[in-house]
Coordinates of C-alpha atoms and ligand atoms in Angstrom, one line a residue:
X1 CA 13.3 6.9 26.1
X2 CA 14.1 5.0 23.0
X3 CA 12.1 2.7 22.8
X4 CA 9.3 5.6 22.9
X5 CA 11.2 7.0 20.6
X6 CA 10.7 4.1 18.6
X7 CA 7.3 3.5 19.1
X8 CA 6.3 6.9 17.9
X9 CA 8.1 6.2 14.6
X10 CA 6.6 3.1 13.8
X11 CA 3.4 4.7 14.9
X12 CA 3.9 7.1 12.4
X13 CA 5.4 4.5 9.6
X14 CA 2.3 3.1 10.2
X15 CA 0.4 5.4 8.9
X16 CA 2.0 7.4 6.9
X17 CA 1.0 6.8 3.4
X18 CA 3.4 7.5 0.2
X19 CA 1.1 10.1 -2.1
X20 CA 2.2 10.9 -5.8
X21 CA 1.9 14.0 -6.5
X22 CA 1.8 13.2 -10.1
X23 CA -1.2 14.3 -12.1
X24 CA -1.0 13.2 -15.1
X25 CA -3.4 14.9 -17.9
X26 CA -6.3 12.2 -18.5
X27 CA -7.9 11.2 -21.7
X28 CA -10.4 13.2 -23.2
X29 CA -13.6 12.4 -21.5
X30 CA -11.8 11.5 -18.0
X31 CA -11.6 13.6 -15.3
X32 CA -10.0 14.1 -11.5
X33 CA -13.0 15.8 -10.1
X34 CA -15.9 13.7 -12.1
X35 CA -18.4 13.0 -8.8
X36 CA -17.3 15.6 -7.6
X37 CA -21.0 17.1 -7.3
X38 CA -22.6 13.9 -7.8
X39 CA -20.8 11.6 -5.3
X40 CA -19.0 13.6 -3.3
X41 CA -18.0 11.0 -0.5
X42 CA -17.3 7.8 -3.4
X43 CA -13.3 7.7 -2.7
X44 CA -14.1 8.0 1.4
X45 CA -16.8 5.2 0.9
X46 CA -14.7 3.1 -1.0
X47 CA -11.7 3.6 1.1
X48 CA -13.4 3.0 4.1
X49 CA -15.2 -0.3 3.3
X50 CA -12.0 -1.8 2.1
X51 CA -10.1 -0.8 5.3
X52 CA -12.8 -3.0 6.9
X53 CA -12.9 -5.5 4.5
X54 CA -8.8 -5.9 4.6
X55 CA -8.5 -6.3 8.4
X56 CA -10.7 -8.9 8.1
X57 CA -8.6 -11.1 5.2
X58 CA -5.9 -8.8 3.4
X59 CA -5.7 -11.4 0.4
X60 CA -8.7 -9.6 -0.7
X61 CA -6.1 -6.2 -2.0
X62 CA -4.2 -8.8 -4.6
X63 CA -7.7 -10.2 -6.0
X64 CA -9.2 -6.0 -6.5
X65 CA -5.9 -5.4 -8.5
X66 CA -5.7 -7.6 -10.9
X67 CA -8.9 -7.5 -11.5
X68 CA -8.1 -4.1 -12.7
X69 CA -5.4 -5.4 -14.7
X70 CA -7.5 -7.9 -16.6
X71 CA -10.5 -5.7 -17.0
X72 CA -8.0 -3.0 -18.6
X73 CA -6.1 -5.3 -20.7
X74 CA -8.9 -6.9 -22.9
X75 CA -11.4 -4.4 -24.5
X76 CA -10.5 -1.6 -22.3
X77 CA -11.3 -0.7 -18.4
X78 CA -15.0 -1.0 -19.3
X79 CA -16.0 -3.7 -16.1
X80 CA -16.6 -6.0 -19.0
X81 CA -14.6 -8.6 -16.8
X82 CA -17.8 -8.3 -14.6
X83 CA -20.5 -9.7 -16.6
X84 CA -21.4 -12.6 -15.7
X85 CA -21.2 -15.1 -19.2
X86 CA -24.7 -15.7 -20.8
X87 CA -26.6 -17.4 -23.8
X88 CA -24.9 -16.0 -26.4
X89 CA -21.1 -16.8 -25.1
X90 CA -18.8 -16.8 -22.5
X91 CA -17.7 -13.7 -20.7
X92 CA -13.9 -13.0 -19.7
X93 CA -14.4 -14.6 -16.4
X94 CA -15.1 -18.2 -18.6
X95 CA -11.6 -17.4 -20.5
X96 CA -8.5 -20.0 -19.6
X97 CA -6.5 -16.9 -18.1
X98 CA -9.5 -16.1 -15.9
X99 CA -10.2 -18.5 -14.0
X100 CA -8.2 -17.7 -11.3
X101 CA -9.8 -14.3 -10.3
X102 CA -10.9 -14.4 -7.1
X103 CA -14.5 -14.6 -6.3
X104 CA -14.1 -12.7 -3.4
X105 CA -13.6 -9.5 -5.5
X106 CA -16.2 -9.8 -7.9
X107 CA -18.6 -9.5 -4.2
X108 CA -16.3 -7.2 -3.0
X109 CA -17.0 -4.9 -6.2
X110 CA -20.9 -5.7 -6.1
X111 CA -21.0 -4.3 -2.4
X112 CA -19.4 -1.6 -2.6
X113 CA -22.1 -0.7 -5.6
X114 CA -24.8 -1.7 -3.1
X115 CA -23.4 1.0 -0.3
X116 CA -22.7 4.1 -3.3
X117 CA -25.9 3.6 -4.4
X118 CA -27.4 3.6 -1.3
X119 CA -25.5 7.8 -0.5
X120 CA -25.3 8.8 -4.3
X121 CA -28.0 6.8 -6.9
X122 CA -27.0 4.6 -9.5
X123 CA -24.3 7.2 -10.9
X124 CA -20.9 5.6 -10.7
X125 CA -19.7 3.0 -13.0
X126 CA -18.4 0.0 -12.1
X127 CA -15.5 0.6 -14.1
X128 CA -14.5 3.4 -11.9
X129 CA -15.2 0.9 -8.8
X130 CA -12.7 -1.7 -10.0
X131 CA -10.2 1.7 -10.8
X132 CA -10.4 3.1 -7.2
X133 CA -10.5 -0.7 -5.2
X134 CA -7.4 -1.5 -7.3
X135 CA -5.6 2.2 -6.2
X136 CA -6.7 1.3 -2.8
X137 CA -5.5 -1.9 -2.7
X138 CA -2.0 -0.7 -3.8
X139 CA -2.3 1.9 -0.9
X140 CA -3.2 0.1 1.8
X141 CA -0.8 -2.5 1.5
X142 CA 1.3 0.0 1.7
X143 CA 2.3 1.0 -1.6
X144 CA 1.7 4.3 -3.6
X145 CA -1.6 6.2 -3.3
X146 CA -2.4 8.4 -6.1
X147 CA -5.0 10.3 -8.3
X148 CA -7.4 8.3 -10.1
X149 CA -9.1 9.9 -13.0
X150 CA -12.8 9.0 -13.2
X151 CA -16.0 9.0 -15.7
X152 CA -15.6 5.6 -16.9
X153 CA -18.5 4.0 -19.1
X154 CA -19.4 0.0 -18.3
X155 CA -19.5 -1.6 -21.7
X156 CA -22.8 -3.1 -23.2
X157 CA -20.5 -6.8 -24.0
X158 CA -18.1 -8.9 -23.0
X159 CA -15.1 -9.5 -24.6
X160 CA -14.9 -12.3 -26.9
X161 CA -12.6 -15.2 -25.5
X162 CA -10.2 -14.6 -28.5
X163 CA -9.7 -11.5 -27.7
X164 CA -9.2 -12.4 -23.7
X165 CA -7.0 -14.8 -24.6
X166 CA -4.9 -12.3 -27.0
X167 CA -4.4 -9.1 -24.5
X168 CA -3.8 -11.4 -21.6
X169 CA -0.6 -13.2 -21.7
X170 CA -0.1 -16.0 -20.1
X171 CA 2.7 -16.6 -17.2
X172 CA 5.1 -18.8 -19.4
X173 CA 6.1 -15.4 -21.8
X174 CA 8.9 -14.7 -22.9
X175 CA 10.2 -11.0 -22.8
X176 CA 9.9 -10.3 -26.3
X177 CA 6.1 -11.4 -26.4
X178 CA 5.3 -9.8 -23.4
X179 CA 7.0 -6.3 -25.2
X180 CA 4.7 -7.3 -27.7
X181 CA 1.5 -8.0 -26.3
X182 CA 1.9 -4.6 -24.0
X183 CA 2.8 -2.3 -27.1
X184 CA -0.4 -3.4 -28.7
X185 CA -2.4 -2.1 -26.1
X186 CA -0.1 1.3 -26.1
X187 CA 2.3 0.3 -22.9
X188 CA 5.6 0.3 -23.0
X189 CA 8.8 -1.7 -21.6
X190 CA 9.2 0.5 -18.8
X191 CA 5.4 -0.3 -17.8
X192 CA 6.0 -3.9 -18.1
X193 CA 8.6 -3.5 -15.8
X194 CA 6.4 -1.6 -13.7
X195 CA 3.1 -3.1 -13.6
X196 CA 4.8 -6.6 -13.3
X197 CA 5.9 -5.3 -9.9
X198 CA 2.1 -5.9 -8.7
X199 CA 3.1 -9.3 -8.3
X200 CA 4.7 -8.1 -4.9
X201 CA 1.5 -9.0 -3.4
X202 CA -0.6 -12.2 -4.2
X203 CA -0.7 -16.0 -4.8
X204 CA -0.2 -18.5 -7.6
X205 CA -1.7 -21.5 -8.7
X206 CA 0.6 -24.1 -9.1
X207 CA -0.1 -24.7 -12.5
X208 CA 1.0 -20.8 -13.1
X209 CA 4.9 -22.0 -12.7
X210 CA 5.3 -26.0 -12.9
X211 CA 6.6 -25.6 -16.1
X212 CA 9.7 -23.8 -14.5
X213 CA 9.4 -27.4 -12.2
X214 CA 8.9 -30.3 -14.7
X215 CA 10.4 -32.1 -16.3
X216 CA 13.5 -30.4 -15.8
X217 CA 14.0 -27.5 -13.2
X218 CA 14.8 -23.7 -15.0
X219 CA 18.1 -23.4 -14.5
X220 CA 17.0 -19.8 -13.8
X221 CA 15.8 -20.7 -10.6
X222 CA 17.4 -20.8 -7.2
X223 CA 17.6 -24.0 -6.2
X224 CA 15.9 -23.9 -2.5
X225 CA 13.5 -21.9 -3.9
X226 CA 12.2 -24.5 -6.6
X227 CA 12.7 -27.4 -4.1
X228 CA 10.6 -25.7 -1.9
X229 CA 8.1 -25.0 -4.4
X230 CA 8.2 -29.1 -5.5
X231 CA 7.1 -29.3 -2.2
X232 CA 3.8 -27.1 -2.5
X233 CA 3.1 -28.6 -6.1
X234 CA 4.7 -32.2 -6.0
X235 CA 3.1 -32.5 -9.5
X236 CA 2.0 -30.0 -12.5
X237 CA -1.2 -29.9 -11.6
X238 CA -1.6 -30.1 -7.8
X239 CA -4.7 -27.7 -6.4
X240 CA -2.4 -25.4 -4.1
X241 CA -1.2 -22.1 -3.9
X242 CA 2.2 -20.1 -3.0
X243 CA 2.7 -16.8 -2.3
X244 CA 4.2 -14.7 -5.5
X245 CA 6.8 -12.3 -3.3
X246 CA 8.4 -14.4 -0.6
X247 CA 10.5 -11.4 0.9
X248 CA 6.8 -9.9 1.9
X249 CA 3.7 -11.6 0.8
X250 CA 1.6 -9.1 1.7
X251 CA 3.3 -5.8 1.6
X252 CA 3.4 -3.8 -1.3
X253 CA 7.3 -2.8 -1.8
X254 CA 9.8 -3.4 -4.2
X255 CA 10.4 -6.6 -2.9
X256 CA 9.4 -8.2 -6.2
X257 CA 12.0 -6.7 -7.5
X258 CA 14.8 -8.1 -5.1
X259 CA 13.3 -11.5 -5.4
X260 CA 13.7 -11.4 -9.1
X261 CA 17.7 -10.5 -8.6
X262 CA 17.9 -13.8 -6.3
X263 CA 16.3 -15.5 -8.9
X264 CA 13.6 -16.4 -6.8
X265 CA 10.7 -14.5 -9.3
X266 CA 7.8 -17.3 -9.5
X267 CA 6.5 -16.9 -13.6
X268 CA 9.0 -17.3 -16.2
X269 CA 7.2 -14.2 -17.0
X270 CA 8.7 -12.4 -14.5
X271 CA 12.0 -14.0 -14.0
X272 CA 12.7 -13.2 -17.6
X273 CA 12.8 -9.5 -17.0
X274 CA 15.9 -9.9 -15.3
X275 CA 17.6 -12.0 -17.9
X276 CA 16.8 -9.5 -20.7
X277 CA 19.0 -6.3 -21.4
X278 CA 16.0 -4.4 -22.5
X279 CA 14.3 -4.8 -18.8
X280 CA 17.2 -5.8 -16.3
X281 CA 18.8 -2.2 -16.0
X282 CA 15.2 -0.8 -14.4
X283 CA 15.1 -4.3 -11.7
X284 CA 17.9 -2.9 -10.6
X285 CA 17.1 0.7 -9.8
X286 CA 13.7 -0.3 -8.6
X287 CA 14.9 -3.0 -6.2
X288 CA 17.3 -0.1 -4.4
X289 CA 14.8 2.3 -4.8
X290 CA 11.4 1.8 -3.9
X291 CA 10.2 5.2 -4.7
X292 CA 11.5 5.5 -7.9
X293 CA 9.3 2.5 -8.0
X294 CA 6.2 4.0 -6.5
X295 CA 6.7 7.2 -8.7
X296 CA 6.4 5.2 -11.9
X297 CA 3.7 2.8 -10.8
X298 CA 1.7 5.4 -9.6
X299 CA 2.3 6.7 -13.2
X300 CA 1.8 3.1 -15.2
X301 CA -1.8 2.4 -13.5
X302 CA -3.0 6.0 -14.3
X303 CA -2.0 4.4 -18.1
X304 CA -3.4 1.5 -17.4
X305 CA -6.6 2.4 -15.9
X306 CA -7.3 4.9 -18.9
X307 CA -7.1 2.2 -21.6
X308 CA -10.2 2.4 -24.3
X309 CA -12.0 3.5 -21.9
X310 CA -15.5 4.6 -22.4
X311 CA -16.6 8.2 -22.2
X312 CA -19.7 10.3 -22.3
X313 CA -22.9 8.7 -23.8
X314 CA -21.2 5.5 -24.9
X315 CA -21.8 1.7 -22.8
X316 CA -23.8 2.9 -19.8
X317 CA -24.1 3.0 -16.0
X318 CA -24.8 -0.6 -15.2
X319 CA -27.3 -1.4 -12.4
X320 CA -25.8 -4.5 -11.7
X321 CA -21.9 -5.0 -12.2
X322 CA -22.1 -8.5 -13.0
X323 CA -25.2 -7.7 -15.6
X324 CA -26.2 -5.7 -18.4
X325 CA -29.0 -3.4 -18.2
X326 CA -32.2 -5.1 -19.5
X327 CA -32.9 -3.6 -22.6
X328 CA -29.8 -2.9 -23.3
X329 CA -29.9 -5.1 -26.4
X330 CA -26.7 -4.9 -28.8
X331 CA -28.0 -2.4 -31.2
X332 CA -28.5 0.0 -28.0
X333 CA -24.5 0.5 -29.2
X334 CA -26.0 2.3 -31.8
X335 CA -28.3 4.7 -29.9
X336 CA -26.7 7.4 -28.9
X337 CA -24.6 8.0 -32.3
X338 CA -28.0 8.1 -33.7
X339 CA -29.8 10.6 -30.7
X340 CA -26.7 13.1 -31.0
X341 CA -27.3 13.3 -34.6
X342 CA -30.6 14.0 -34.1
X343 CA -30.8 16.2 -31.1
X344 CA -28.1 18.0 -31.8
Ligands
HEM401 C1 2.8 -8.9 -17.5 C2 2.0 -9.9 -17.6 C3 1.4 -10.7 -16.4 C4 1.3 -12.0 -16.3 C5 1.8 -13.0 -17.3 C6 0.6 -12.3 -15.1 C7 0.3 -13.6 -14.6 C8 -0.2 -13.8 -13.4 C9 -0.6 -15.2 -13.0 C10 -0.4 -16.4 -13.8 C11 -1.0 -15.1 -11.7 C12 -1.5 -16.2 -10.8 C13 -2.8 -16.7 -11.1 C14 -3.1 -18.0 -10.3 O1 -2.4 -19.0 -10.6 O2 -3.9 -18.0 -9.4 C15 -1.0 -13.7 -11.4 C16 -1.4 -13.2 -10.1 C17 -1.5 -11.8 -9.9 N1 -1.2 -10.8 -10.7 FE1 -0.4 -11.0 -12.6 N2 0.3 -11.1 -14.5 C18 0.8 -10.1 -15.2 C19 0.6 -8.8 -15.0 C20 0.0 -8.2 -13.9 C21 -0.3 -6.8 -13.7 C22 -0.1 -5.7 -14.7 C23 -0.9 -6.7 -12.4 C24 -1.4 -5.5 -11.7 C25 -0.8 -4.3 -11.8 C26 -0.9 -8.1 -11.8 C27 -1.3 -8.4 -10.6 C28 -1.4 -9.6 -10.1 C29 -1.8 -9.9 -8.7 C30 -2.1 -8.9 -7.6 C31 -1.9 -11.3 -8.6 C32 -2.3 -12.1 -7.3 C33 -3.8 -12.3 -7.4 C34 -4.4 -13.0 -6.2 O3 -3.7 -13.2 -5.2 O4 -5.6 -13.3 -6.3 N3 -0.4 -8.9 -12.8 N4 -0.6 -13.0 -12.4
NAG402 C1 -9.1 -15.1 2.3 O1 -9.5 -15.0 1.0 C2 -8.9 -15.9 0.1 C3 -9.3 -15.6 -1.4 O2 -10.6 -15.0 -1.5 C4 -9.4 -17.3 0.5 O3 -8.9 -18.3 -0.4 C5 -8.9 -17.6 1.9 O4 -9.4 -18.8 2.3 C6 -9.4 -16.5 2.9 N1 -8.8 -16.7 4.1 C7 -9.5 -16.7 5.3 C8 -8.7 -16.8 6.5 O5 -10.7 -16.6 5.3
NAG403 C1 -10.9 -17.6 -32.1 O1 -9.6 -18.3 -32.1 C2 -9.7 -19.6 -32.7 C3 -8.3 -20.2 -32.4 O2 -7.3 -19.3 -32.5 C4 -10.0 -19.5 -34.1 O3 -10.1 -20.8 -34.7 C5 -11.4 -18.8 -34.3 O4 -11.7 -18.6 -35.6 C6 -11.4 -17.5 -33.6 N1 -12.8 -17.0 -33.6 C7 -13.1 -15.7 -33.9 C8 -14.5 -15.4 -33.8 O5 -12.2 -14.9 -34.2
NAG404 C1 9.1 -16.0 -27.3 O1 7.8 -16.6 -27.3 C2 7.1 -16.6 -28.6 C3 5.7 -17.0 -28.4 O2 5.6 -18.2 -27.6 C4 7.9 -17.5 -29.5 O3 7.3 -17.5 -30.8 C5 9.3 -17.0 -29.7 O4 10.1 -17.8 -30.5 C6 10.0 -16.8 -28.3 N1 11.2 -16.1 -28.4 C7 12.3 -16.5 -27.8 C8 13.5 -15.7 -28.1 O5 12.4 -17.5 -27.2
NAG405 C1 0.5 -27.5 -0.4 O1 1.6 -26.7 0.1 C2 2.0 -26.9 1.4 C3 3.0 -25.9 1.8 O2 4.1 -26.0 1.0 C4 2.4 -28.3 1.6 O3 2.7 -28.5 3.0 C5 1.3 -29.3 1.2 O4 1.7 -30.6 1.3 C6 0.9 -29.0 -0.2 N1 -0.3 -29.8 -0.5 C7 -0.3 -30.7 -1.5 C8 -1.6 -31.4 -1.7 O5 0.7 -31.1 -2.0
NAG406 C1 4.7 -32.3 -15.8 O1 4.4 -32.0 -17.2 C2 5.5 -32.3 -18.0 C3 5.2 -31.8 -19.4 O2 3.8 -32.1 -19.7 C4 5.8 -33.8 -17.9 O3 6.9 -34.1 -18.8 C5 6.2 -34.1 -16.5 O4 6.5 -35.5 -16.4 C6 5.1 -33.7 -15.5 N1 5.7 -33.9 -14.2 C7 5.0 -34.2 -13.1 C8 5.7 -34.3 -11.8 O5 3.8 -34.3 -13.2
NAG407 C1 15.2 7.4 -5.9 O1 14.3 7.7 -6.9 C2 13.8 9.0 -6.8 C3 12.7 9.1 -7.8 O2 13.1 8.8 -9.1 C4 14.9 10.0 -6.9 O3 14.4 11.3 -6.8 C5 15.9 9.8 -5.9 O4 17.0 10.6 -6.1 C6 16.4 8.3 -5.9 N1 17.2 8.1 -4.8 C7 18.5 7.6 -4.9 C8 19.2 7.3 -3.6 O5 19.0 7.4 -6.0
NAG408 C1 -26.9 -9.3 -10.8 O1 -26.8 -10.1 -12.0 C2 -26.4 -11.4 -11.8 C3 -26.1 -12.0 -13.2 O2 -27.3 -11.9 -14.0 C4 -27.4 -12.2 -11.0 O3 -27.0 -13.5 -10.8 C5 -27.6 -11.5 -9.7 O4 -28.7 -12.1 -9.0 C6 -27.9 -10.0 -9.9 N1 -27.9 -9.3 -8.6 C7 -28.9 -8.6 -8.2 C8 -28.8 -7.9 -6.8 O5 -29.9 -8.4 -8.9
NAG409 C1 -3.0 -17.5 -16.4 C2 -3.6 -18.7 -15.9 O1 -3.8 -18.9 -14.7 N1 -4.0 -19.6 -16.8 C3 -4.6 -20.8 -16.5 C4 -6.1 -20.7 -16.6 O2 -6.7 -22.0 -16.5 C5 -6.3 -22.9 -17.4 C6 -7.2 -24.1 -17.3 O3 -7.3 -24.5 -15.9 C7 -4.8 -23.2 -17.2 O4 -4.4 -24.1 -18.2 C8 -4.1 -21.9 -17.4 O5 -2.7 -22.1 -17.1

C-alpha cells in the first residue's frame, strides 16, 4: 500500500512541471501570442522534438541554453551567434569565449528550422528558436517553464569579435566586473545571481577553472573537490571535461547554489558570488528555496531573452540559421528605414 502510494507520487513528481505564472510586459515589438495565426503548433513542435532529442543524450538541454545566453549577451538575441563566419571576418562562434558551444546545438537549432518550416513556411526566426529550445531546456530538466515572448528579428551581421569578447566575460571574473559587464547590457545583481544558476546543468573545459588549480590551489576551494578536479585536469590545459553542479549534473535545481555554499562552485566566476556581500545574501535564499529560485529565473531569462532584440521590419527571417539571406548585402540595413519613408 505504500509503496503504491509511493509510486504514484513519483509518477506524478515526474511529471509535474513547475509553470510561472509570471507575465511580464514584453518590449515593444514582442509579443506572447506572435504565431499565434501563423504557427500555431511552433511551441508543441519544438517541445516535442526536444523531448526526443533529450532521451536520446540530455547533454544536448546545457548546450540550447547557453547558447541563448551568448546569442543574447553580444548584440542582442538576434541568432547572430548562428552565422556561420565568412570572408569578411569571423563570426561569434570564431571568438575565444565561443569555442566551446556545442556543435550539437547549432544542428539541433537547424532541425528544428527544417521541421517548422516544413508545418508553418519560413516564418519563425531563429532567434525565437534559440529563445524557446533554451525555455525548454530549462523545463525539461526539470526546472521552471514559463512564457516566452516571441517576434524576434535574425540580424543581417555578426558581431564583431571585440564586441564578443566585451559582453561575454570570461570564467576567471571577479564580482565586481561581472556587476559590470551585466549592467552594461541592462541586468542587474540579482540577475547575475540568477542567470549564473544555469550552471546547475552542464560541463567545463578544463581550461575554464585550472587557474583556481595552478600553481597554487584557491584557497576558496574545498579541498577534495580540487583534488578531484587535479585528477580530471592533471595540467592547465588537458582536453577533458567535468560536470559544473556535482550535487545533480543534470537536473535543473538549486543545487548550484548549495555547491557554491560548500565551496565546491567550479569558475571563480561563480564561487565569487558567495564571497561578496553584494551577492551572498540571495545564495543563501535560493539554495533553501528552490522556487524562489525558479520564480526569479523564470523572470531573468524573460530579461534576458528580450535584449536589443530586433522588431518589425528590421534584420529579417533567415532561411538558413547558420547564413544570411543572399542578397541580403549590408546596405539592405538601410532598406526598410528607406521603404517606410516612402510608402508610408
Ligand atoms: C555570468 C557569467 C558567466 C560566465 C563567466 C560563464 C562561463 C561559462 C564557462 C566558462 C562555461 C564552460 C565552457 C567550457 O569550458 O566548455 C560555461 C558553461 C555553461 N554555461 Fe555559463 N557562464 C556565465 C553565464 C551563464 C548564463 C547566464 C547561462 C544561462 C542562463 C549559462 C549557462 C551555461 C551552461 C548551460 C553551460 C554548460 C554548457 C554545456 O554543457 O555545453 N552561463 N559557462
Ligand atoms: C552527448 O553530447 C555531447 C555534446 O554534444 C557529446 O560530447 C557526448 O559524446 C554525447 N554523448 C553520447 C553518449 O553520445
Ligand atoms: C579590437 O580590440 C583590439 C584589442 O583590444 C583593438 O586593438 C582593436 O583596435 C579593436 N578593433 C576594433 C575594430 O574595435
Ligand atoms: C576585478 O577584475 C578586474 C578586471 O580583471 C580588475 O581590474 C580589478 O582590479 C578586480 N577587482 C578586484 C577587487 O580584484
Ligand atoms: C579525465 O577525467 C577522468 C575523470 O576524472 C580521469 O579518469 C581521466 O584520467 C582524465 N583524463 C586525462 C587525460 O587526464
Ligand atoms: C599552469 O599554468 C600556470 C600559470 O601559467 C603555471 O604557473 C603552472 O605551472 C601550470 N601548471 C601545470 C600543472 O601545468
Ligand atoms: C520560497 O519562495 C517563495 C517565492 O518567493 C515564497 O513565496 C515562499 O514563501 C518561500 N518559502 C519559504 C519557506 O520561505
Ligand atoms: C546553411 O548555411 C551554411 C553556411 O553557409 C552552409 O554550410 C549550409 O550548407 C547551409 N545549409 C543548407 C541546408 O543550405
Ligand atoms: C570562456 C572560455 O571557454 N574561454 C576559452 C575559449 O577558448 C580559448 C582558447 O582556446 C581559451 O583560452 C578560453 O579560456
Amino acid at each position: 500500500m505504500a509503496s503504491m502510494l509511493m509510486l504514484i507520487l513519483v509518477l506524478f513528481g515526474a511529471t509535474l512541471a513547475w509553470f510561472s505564472d509570471a507575465q511580464p510586459t514584453p518590449v515593444s515589438g514582442l509579443s506572447y501570442t506572435f504565431y499565434k495565426s501563423t504557427c500555431p503548433k511552433l511551441e508543441s513542435i519544438i517541445r516535442n522534438q526536444l523531448k526526443k532529442d533529450f532521451n536520446t543524450n540530455i547533454s544536448l538541454a546545457a548546450g540550447l541554453l547557453r547558447l541563448h545566453f551568448h546569442d543574447c549577451f553580444v548584440q542582442g538575441c538576434d541568432a547572430s551567434v548562428l552565422l556561420d563566419g565568412s570572408a569578411s571576418g569571423p563570426g561569434e562562434q570564431e571568438a575565444p569565449p565561443n569555442l566551446t558551444l556545442q556543435q550539437a546545438a547549432f544542428k539541433a537549432i537547424n532541425d528544428l528550422r527544417a521541421l517548422i518550416d516544413a508545418q508553418c513556411g519560413k516564418v519563425v526566426s531563429c532567434a525565437d528558436v534559440v529563445a524557446i529550445a533554451a525555455r525548454d531546456s530549462v523545463a525539461l530538466s526539470g526546472g521552471p517553464d514559463y512564457k516566452v515572448p516571441l517576434g524576434r528579428r535574425d540580424s543581417l551581421n555578426f558581431a564583431t569579435q571585440n564586441a564578443t569578447n566585451a559582453n561575454l566575460p570570461p570564467p576567471t571574473s571577479n564580482v565586481s566586473f561581472l556587476i559590470t559587464t551585466l549592467a552594461n547590457l541592462g541586468l542587474d545583481t540579482t540577475d547575475l545571481v540568477t542567470l549564473s544558476g544555469g550552471h546547475t546543468i552542464g560541463r567545463a573545459h578544463c581550461q575554464s577553472f585550472t587557474n583556481r588549480l595552478y600553481p597554487t590551489q584557491d584557497t576558496n576551494m574545498d579541498k577534495t573537490f580540487a583534488n578531484n578536479l587535479k585528477l580530471t585536469c592533471p595540467a592547465n590545459d588537458t582536453a577533458n571535461t567535468t560536470v559544473n553542479d556535482i550535487r545533480t549534473p543534470n537536473t535543473f535545481d538549486n543545487k548550484y547554489y548549495v555547491d557554491l555554499m560548500n565551496r565546491q562552485g567550479l569558475f571563480t566566476s561563480d564561487q565569487g558570488l558567495y564571497s561578496d556581500s553584494r551577492t551572498k545574501s540571495l545564495i543563501l535564499t535560493f539554495a533553501v528555496n528552490q522556487t524562489a529560485f525558479f520564480e526569479q529565473f523564470a523572470l531573468s531569462m524573460v530579461k534576458m531573452g528580450q535584449l536589443s532584440v530586433l522588431t518589425g521590419s528590421q534584420g529579417e527571417i533567415r532561411t538558413n540559421c547558420s547564413a544570411r539571406n543572399s542578397g541580403s548585402g549590408l546596405w539592405s540595413v538601410l532598406e526598410p528605414l528607406v521603404e517606410t519613408a516612402s510608402t508610408f
